[in-house]
Coordinates of N, CA and C in Angstrom, one line a residue:
X490 N -27.2 -78.3 -37.7 CA -26.7 -77.0 -37.5 C -26.3 -76.8 -36.1
X491 N -25.2 -76.1 -35.9 CA -24.8 -76.0 -34.6 C -24.9 -74.5 -34.2
X492 N -25.3 -74.3 -33.1 CA -25.4 -72.9 -32.6 C -24.3 -72.6 -31.6
X493 N -23.7 -71.5 -31.8 CA -22.6 -71.1 -30.9 C -23.2 -70.1 -30.0
X494 N -23.0 -70.3 -28.8 CA -23.5 -69.4 -27.8 C -22.4 -68.6 -27.2
X495 N -22.5 -67.3 -27.3 CA -21.5 -66.5 -26.7 C -21.8 -66.1 -25.3
X496 N -20.9 -66.3 -24.5 CA -21.2 -65.9 -23.1 C -20.5 -64.6 -22.8
X497 N -21.3 -63.6 -22.4 CA -20.7 -62.3 -22.1 C -20.8 -62.1 -20.6
X498 N -19.6 -61.5 -20.1 CA -19.6 -61.2 -18.7 C -20.5 -60.0 -18.5
X499 N -21.2 -59.9 -17.4 CA -22.0 -58.8 -17.1 C -21.2 -57.5 -17.1
X500 N -21.7 -56.4 -17.7 CA -21.1 -55.1 -17.7 C -21.6 -54.3 -16.6
X501 N -20.7 -53.8 -15.8 CA -21.1 -52.9 -14.7 C -21.5 -51.5 -15.3
X502 N -22.4 -50.8 -14.6 CA -22.7 -49.4 -15.1 C -21.5 -48.5 -15.0
X503 N -21.5 -47.4 -15.7 CA -20.4 -46.5 -15.8 C -19.9 -45.9 -14.5
X504 N -20.8 -45.7 -13.6 CA -20.4 -45.1 -12.3 C -19.7 -46.0 -11.4
X505 N -19.7 -47.3 -11.7 CA -18.9 -48.2 -10.9 C -17.5 -48.4 -11.4
X506 N -17.1 -47.7 -12.5 CA -15.8 -47.8 -13.0 C -15.0 -46.6 -12.5
X507 N -13.7 -46.7 -12.3 CA -12.9 -45.6 -11.7 C -12.5 -44.6 -12.7
X508 N -12.3 -44.9 -14.0 CA -11.8 -44.0 -15.0 C -12.7 -42.8 -15.2
X509 N -14.0 -42.9 -15.3 CA -14.8 -41.7 -15.5 C -14.7 -40.7 -14.3
X510 N -14.5 -41.3 -13.1 CA -14.4 -40.4 -11.9 C -13.0 -39.7 -11.9
X511 N -12.0 -40.5 -12.3 CA -10.6 -39.8 -12.4 C -10.6 -38.7 -13.4
X512 N -11.3 -38.9 -14.5 CA -11.4 -37.9 -15.6 C -12.2 -36.7 -15.1
X513 N -13.1 -36.8 -14.2 CA -14.0 -35.7 -13.8 C -13.4 -34.9 -12.7
X514 N -12.3 -35.4 -12.0 CA -11.7 -34.7 -10.9 C -11.2 -33.3 -11.3
X515 N -10.5 -33.3 -12.5 CA -9.9 -32.0 -13.0 C -11.0 -30.9 -13.2
X516 N -12.0 -31.2 -14.0 CA -13.0 -30.1 -14.2 C -13.8 -29.8 -12.9
X517 N -14.0 -30.8 -12.1 CA -14.8 -30.6 -10.9 C -14.0 -29.7 -9.9
X518 N -12.7 -30.0 -9.8 CA -11.8 -29.2 -9.0 C -11.7 -27.7 -9.5
X519 N -11.7 -27.6 -10.8 CA -11.7 -26.2 -11.4 C -12.9 -25.4 -11.1
X520 N -14.1 -26.1 -11.1 CA -15.3 -25.4 -10.7 C -15.3 -25.0 -9.3
X521 N -14.8 -25.8 -8.3 CA -14.8 -25.5 -6.9 C -13.9 -24.4 -6.7
X522 N -12.6 -24.4 -7.2 CA -11.6 -23.4 -7.0 C -12.1 -22.1 -7.6
X523 N -12.7 -22.1 -8.8 CA -13.2 -20.9 -9.5 C -14.3 -20.3 -8.7
X524 N -15.2 -21.1 -8.1 CA -16.3 -20.5 -7.3 C -15.7 -19.8 -6.0
X525 N -14.7 -20.5 -5.4 CA -14.1 -19.9 -4.3 C -13.4 -18.5 -4.6
X526 N -12.7 -18.5 -5.7 CA -12.0 -17.3 -6.1 C -13.0 -16.2 -6.4
X527 N -14.1 -16.6 -7.1 CA -15.1 -15.6 -7.4 C -15.8 -15.0 -6.1
X528 N -15.9 -15.9 -5.1 CA -16.5 -15.4 -3.8 C -15.5 -14.4 -3.2
X529 N -14.2 -14.7 -3.2 CA -13.2 -13.8 -2.6 C -13.2 -12.5 -3.4
X530 N -13.2 -12.5 -4.7 CA -13.2 -11.3 -5.5 C -14.4 -10.4 -5.2
X531 N -15.6 -11.0 -5.0 CA -16.8 -10.1 -4.8 C -17.1 -9.7 -3.4
X532 N -16.4 -10.4 -2.4 CA -16.7 -10.0 -1.0 C -15.6 -9.2 -0.4
X533 N -14.4 -9.2 -0.9 CA -13.3 -8.5 -0.4 C -13.1 -7.1 -1.2
X534 N -13.1 -6.0 -0.4 CA -12.9 -4.7 -1.2 C -11.4 -4.6 -1.6
X535 N -11.2 -3.9 -2.7 CA -9.9 -3.6 -3.2 C -9.6 -2.1 -2.9
X536 N -8.7 -1.9 -1.9 CA -8.5 -0.5 -1.5 C -7.6 0.3 -2.5
X537 N -7.1 -0.4 -3.5 CA -6.2 0.3 -4.4 C -6.9 0.8 -5.6
X538 N -8.2 0.5 -5.8 CA -9.0 0.9 -7.0 C -9.6 2.3 -6.7
X539 N -9.5 3.3 -7.5 CA -10.0 4.6 -7.3 C -11.3 4.7 -8.1
X540 N -12.4 5.1 -7.5 CA -13.7 5.2 -8.1 C -13.8 6.3 -9.1
X541 N -13.3 7.5 -8.7 CA -13.4 8.6 -9.6 C -12.1 9.0 -10.1
X542 N -11.6 8.3 -11.1 CA -10.2 8.6 -11.6 C -10.0 9.9 -12.2
X543 N -11.1 10.6 -12.7 CA -10.9 11.9 -13.3 C -10.6 12.9 -12.1
X544 N -11.3 12.8 -11.0 CA -11.1 13.7 -9.9 C -9.7 13.4 -9.3
X545 N -9.3 12.2 -9.3 CA -8.0 11.8 -8.8 C -6.9 12.4 -9.7
X546 N -7.1 12.4 -11.0 CA -6.2 13.0 -11.9 C -6.0 14.5 -11.7
X547 N -7.1 15.2 -11.5 CA -7.0 16.6 -11.2 C -6.3 16.8 -9.9
X548 N -6.4 16.0 -8.9 CA -5.7 16.1 -7.7 C -4.2 15.9 -7.8
X549 N -3.8 15.0 -8.7 CA -2.4 14.8 -9.0 C -1.8 16.1 -9.5
X550 N -2.5 16.8 -10.5 CA -1.9 18.1 -11.0 C -1.8 19.1 -9.9
X551 N -2.8 19.1 -9.0 CA -2.7 20.1 -7.8 C -1.5 19.7 -7.0
X552 N -1.2 18.4 -6.8 CA -0.1 18.0 -6.0 C 1.2 18.4 -6.6
X553 N 1.3 18.4 -8.0 CA 2.5 18.8 -8.7 C 2.8 20.3 -8.5
X554 N 1.7 21.1 -8.4 CA 1.9 22.5 -8.1 C 2.5 22.7 -6.7
X555 N 2.1 21.8 -5.8 CA 2.6 21.9 -4.4 C 4.1 21.6 -4.4
X556 N 4.5 20.6 -5.2 CA 5.9 20.3 -5.4 C 6.7 21.5 -5.9
X557 N 6.1 22.2 -6.9 CA 6.8 23.4 -7.4 C 6.9 24.4 -6.4
X558 N 5.9 24.7 -5.6 CA 6.0 25.7 -4.5 C 7.1 25.3 -3.5
X559 N 7.2 24.0 -3.1 CA 8.2 23.5 -2.2 C 9.6 23.7 -2.8
X560 N 9.7 23.5 -4.2 CA 11.0 23.8 -4.8 C 11.3 25.3 -4.8
X561 N 10.4 26.1 -5.0 CA 10.6 27.6 -5.0 C 11.0 28.1 -3.6
X562 N 10.6 27.3 -2.6 CA 10.9 27.7 -1.2 C 12.2 27.0 -0.8
X563 N 12.8 26.2 -1.6 CA 14.0 25.4 -1.3 C 13.8 24.6 0.0
X564 N 12.7 23.9 0.1 CA 12.3 23.2 1.3 C 13.2 21.9 1.4
X565 N 13.5 21.6 2.7 CA 14.2 20.3 2.9 C 13.8 19.8 4.3
X566 N 13.8 18.5 4.6 CA 13.4 18.0 5.9 C 14.2 16.7 6.1
X567 N 14.3 16.3 7.3 CA 14.9 15.0 7.7 C 14.1 14.4 8.8
X568 N 14.0 13.1 8.8 CA 13.2 12.4 9.8 C 14.0 11.2 10.3
X569 N 13.9 10.9 11.6 CA 14.5 9.7 12.1 C 13.6 9.2 13.2
X570 N 13.6 7.8 13.4 CA 12.8 7.2 14.5 C 13.7 6.6 15.5
X571 N 13.5 7.1 16.8 CA 14.3 6.6 17.9 C 13.5 5.5 18.6
X572 N 14.0 4.3 18.5 CA 13.2 3.1 19.0 C 13.3 3.2 20.6
X573 N 14.4 3.6 21.1 CA 14.5 3.6 22.6 C 13.5 4.6 23.3
X574 N 13.3 5.7 22.6 CA 12.4 6.7 23.2 C 11.0 6.7 22.6
X575 N 10.8 5.9 21.6 CA 9.5 5.8 20.8 C 9.1 7.2 20.3
X576 N 10.1 7.8 19.7 CA 9.8 9.2 19.2 C 10.3 9.3 17.7
X577 N 9.6 10.1 17.0 CA 10.0 10.5 15.6 C 10.5 11.9 15.7
X578 N 11.7 12.1 15.3 CA 12.4 13.4 15.4 C 12.7 13.9 14.0
X579 N 12.8 15.2 13.8 CA 13.1 15.8 12.5 C 13.4 17.2 12.5
X580 N 13.8 17.7 11.4 CA 14.0 19.2 11.2 C 13.5 19.6 9.8
X581 N 13.1 20.8 9.7 CA 12.7 21.3 8.4 C 13.2 22.7 8.2
X582 N 13.7 23.0 6.9 CA 14.3 24.2 6.6 C 13.8 24.7 5.3
X583 N 13.9 26.1 5.1 CA 13.6 26.7 3.9 C 14.7 27.7 3.6
X584 N 15.3 27.5 2.4 CA 16.5 28.3 2.1 C 17.6 28.2 3.2
X585 N 17.7 27.0 3.8 CA 18.7 26.8 4.8 C 18.4 27.4 6.2
X586 N 17.2 28.1 6.3 CA 16.8 28.7 7.6 C 15.7 27.8 8.2
X587 N 15.6 27.9 9.5 CA 14.6 27.1 10.2 C 13.2 27.5 9.8
X588 N 12.4 26.5 9.6 CA 10.9 26.7 9.2 C 10.2 26.5 10.5
X589 N 9.4 27.4 10.9 CA 8.8 27.4 12.3 C 7.2 27.2 12.2
X590 N 6.6 27.1 11.0 CA 5.2 26.9 10.9 C 4.8 25.5 11.2
X591 N 3.5 25.3 11.7 CA 3.0 23.9 11.9 C 3.1 23.1 10.6
X592 N 3.4 21.8 10.8 CA 3.5 20.8 9.7 C 2.6 19.7 9.9
X593 N 2.2 19.1 8.8 CA 1.4 17.8 8.8 C 2.4 16.8 8.3
X594 N 2.6 15.7 9.0 CA 3.4 14.6 8.7 C 2.5 13.4 8.5
X595 N 2.6 12.8 7.3 CA 1.8 11.7 7.0 C 2.7 10.5 6.6
X596 N 2.6 9.4 7.3 CA 3.3 8.2 7.0 C 2.3 7.2 6.5
X597 N 2.3 6.9 5.2 CA 1.3 6.0 4.6 C 1.9 4.6 4.5
X598 N 1.2 3.6 5.1 CA 1.7 2.2 5.0 C 1.6 1.7 3.6
X599 N 2.5 0.9 3.2 CA 2.6 0.4 1.7 C 1.3 -0.3 1.3
X600 N 0.7 -1.1 2.1 CA -0.4 -1.9 1.7 C -1.7 -1.7 2.6
X601 N -1.6 -1.3 3.8 CA -2.7 -1.3 4.7 C -3.1 0.2 5.1
X602 N -4.1 0.8 4.5 CA -4.4 2.2 4.8 C -4.8 2.4 6.3
X603 N -5.3 1.4 7.0 CA -5.7 1.5 8.3 C -4.5 1.7 9.2
X604 N -3.3 1.4 8.8 CA -2.1 1.6 9.6 C -1.4 2.9 9.3
X605 N -2.0 3.8 8.4 CA -1.4 5.1 8.2 C -1.3 5.9 9.4
X606 N -0.3 6.8 9.5 CA -0.1 7.6 10.7 C -0.1 9.1 10.2
X607 N -0.9 9.9 10.9 CA -1.0 11.3 10.6 C -0.7 12.1 11.8
X608 N 0.3 13.0 11.7 CA 0.7 13.8 12.9 C 0.8 15.2 12.5
X609 N 0.4 16.1 13.5 CA 0.6 17.5 13.4 C 1.8 17.9 14.3
X610 N 2.8 18.5 13.7 CA 4.0 18.8 14.4 C 4.3 20.3 14.4
X611 N 4.9 20.8 15.5 CA 5.2 22.2 15.6 C 6.7 22.3 15.7
X612 N 7.5 22.8 14.7 CA 8.9 22.9 14.8 C 9.3 24.1 15.8
X613 N 10.4 23.9 16.5 CA 10.8 24.9 17.4 C 11.6 26.0 16.6
X614 N 12.2 26.9 17.3 CA 12.9 28.1 16.7 C 14.1 27.6 15.8
X615 N 14.6 26.5 16.0 CA 15.7 25.9 15.1 C 15.1 25.0 14.0
X616 N 13.8 24.9 13.9 CA 13.2 24.1 12.9 C 13.2 22.6 13.3
X617 N 13.5 22.2 14.5 CA 13.5 20.9 14.9 C 12.1 20.5 15.6
X618 N 11.7 19.2 15.5 CA 10.5 18.8 16.1 C 10.7 17.3 16.6
X619 N 9.9 16.9 17.5 CA 9.9 15.6 18.1 C 8.5 15.2 18.6
X620 N 8.1 14.0 18.1 CA 6.7 13.6 18.4 C 6.8 12.2 19.0
X621 N 6.0 11.9 20.0 CA 5.9 10.6 20.5 C 5.1 9.7 19.5
X622 N 5.7 8.5 19.3 CA 5.1 7.6 18.3 C 5.3 6.2 18.8
X623 N 4.2 5.4 18.9 CA 4.4 4.0 19.3 C 5.3 3.3 18.3
X624 N 5.6 2.1 18.6 CA 6.6 1.3 17.7 C 6.2 1.4 16.3
X625 N 7.1 1.9 15.5 CA 6.9 2.1 14.0 C 7.1 0.7 13.4
X626 N 6.1 0.2 12.7 CA 6.1 -1.1 12.1 C 7.1 -1.2 11.0
X627 N 7.7 -2.3 10.9 CA 8.7 -2.7 9.8 C 8.0 -2.7 8.5
X628 N 8.2 -1.7 7.7 CA 7.5 -1.6 6.4 C 8.2 -0.6 5.5
X629 N 7.6 -0.5 4.3 CA 8.0 0.5 3.4 C 6.9 1.7 3.5
X630 N 7.3 2.8 3.9 CA 6.4 3.9 4.2 C 6.5 5.0 3.1
X631 N 5.3 5.5 2.7 CA 5.3 6.7 1.8 C 5.2 7.9 2.8
X632 N 6.2 8.8 2.8 CA 6.3 9.9 3.7 C 5.8 11.2 3.0
X633 N 5.0 11.9 3.6 CA 4.5 13.2 3.1 C 4.6 14.2 4.2
X634 N 5.3 15.3 3.9 CA 5.5 16.4 4.9 C 4.9 17.7 4.1
X635 N 4.0 18.4 4.8 CA 3.4 19.5 4.1 C 3.0 20.6 5.2
X636 N 2.9 21.8 4.7 CA 2.6 22.9 5.6 C 1.1 22.7 6.0
X637 N 0.7 23.5 7.1 CA -0.6 23.4 7.6 C -1.7 23.8 6.6
X638 N -1.3 24.8 5.7 CA -2.3 25.3 4.7 C -2.3 24.4 3.4
X639 N -1.4 23.4 3.4 CA -1.3 22.5 2.2 C -0.9 23.2 1.0
X640 N 0.0 24.2 1.1 CA 0.5 24.9 -0.1 C 1.7 24.2 -0.7
X641 N 2.5 23.6 0.1 CA 3.7 22.9 -0.5 C 3.7 21.5 0.2
X642 N 4.6 20.6 -0.5 CA 4.8 19.3 0.1 C 6.1 18.7 -0.3
X643 N 6.6 17.8 0.6 CA 7.8 17.0 0.3 C 7.4 15.6 0.5
X644 N 7.8 14.7 -0.4 CA 7.4 13.3 -0.3 C 8.6 12.4 -0.7
X645 N 8.5 11.2 -0.2 CA 9.5 10.2 -0.5 C 9.1 8.9 0.1
X646 N 10.0 7.9 -0.1 CA 9.8 6.5 0.4 C 10.8 6.3 1.5
X647 N 10.3 5.7 2.6 CA 11.2 5.4 3.8 C 11.0 3.9 4.1
X648 N 12.0 3.1 3.9 CA 12.0 1.7 4.2 C 12.6 1.5 5.6
X649 N 11.7 1.4 6.6 CA 12.2 1.3 8.0 C 12.1 -0.1 8.4
X650 N 13.1 -0.7 9.1 CA 14.3 -0.1 9.7 C 15.5 -0.2 8.9
X651 N 15.4 -0.6 7.6 CA 16.6 -0.7 6.8 C 17.3 0.7 6.6
X652 N 16.4 1.8 6.6 CA 16.9 3.2 6.6 C 16.5 3.7 8.0
X653 N 17.5 4.1 8.7 CA 17.3 4.6 10.0 C 16.7 6.0 10.0
X654 N 17.0 6.8 8.9 CA 16.5 8.1 8.8 C 16.2 8.4 7.3
X655 N 15.6 9.5 7.1 CA 15.3 9.9 5.7 C 15.4 11.4 5.5
X656 N 15.9 11.8 4.4 CA 16.0 13.2 4.1 C 15.2 13.5 2.8
X657 N 14.4 14.5 2.9 CA 13.6 14.9 1.7 C 14.0 16.3 1.3
X658 N 14.2 16.5 0.1 CA 14.6 17.8 -0.4 C 13.7 18.1 -1.7
X659 N 13.3 19.3 -1.8 CA 12.5 19.7 -3.0 C 13.4 19.7 -4.2
X660 N 12.9 19.3 -5.3 CA 13.6 19.2 -6.5 C 14.0 20.6 -7.0
X661 N 15.2 20.9 -7.0 CA 15.6 22.3 -7.4 C 15.5 22.5 -8.9
X662 N 15.3 21.5 -9.7 CA 15.2 21.7 -11.2 C 13.8 22.1 -11.6
X663 N 12.8 22.1 -10.8 CA 11.5 22.6 -11.2 C 11.4 24.0 -11.5

């Protein structure tokens, strides 16, 4: 009887092969990136989310009433920024006549609330005003002009410096 002896090469353990490691790179990388994204999501505040949406909704209705009041008063304003003098200038009128009451001018930055600009301006007898303002950042600004008592408002979008000036007029159809 003859015996055949099979000689087997020694088999290395799994961790010494490259294929298991290459197959684990994808899931391992997904876990690392997912953990990092989770860290960012939980540590960075989101300034665009409103906590009390019901209260915010009621405020929107109140703002719509202010738009109606501005329309009833036929309010219009124009703003321009003079780079050479670092001044924002403008005029405001009601029924085509100069508006002389104090105004609140709010320039809201498109993405960064800490860069918002709030100014109190006093128009002269012709309805014109001018306020010193450091360099206006190149951005898309939400412009809000309202009276000191916050009874009416004019709002619009100003893309500076693409638009050198902006004119806001109350919607006469309200």
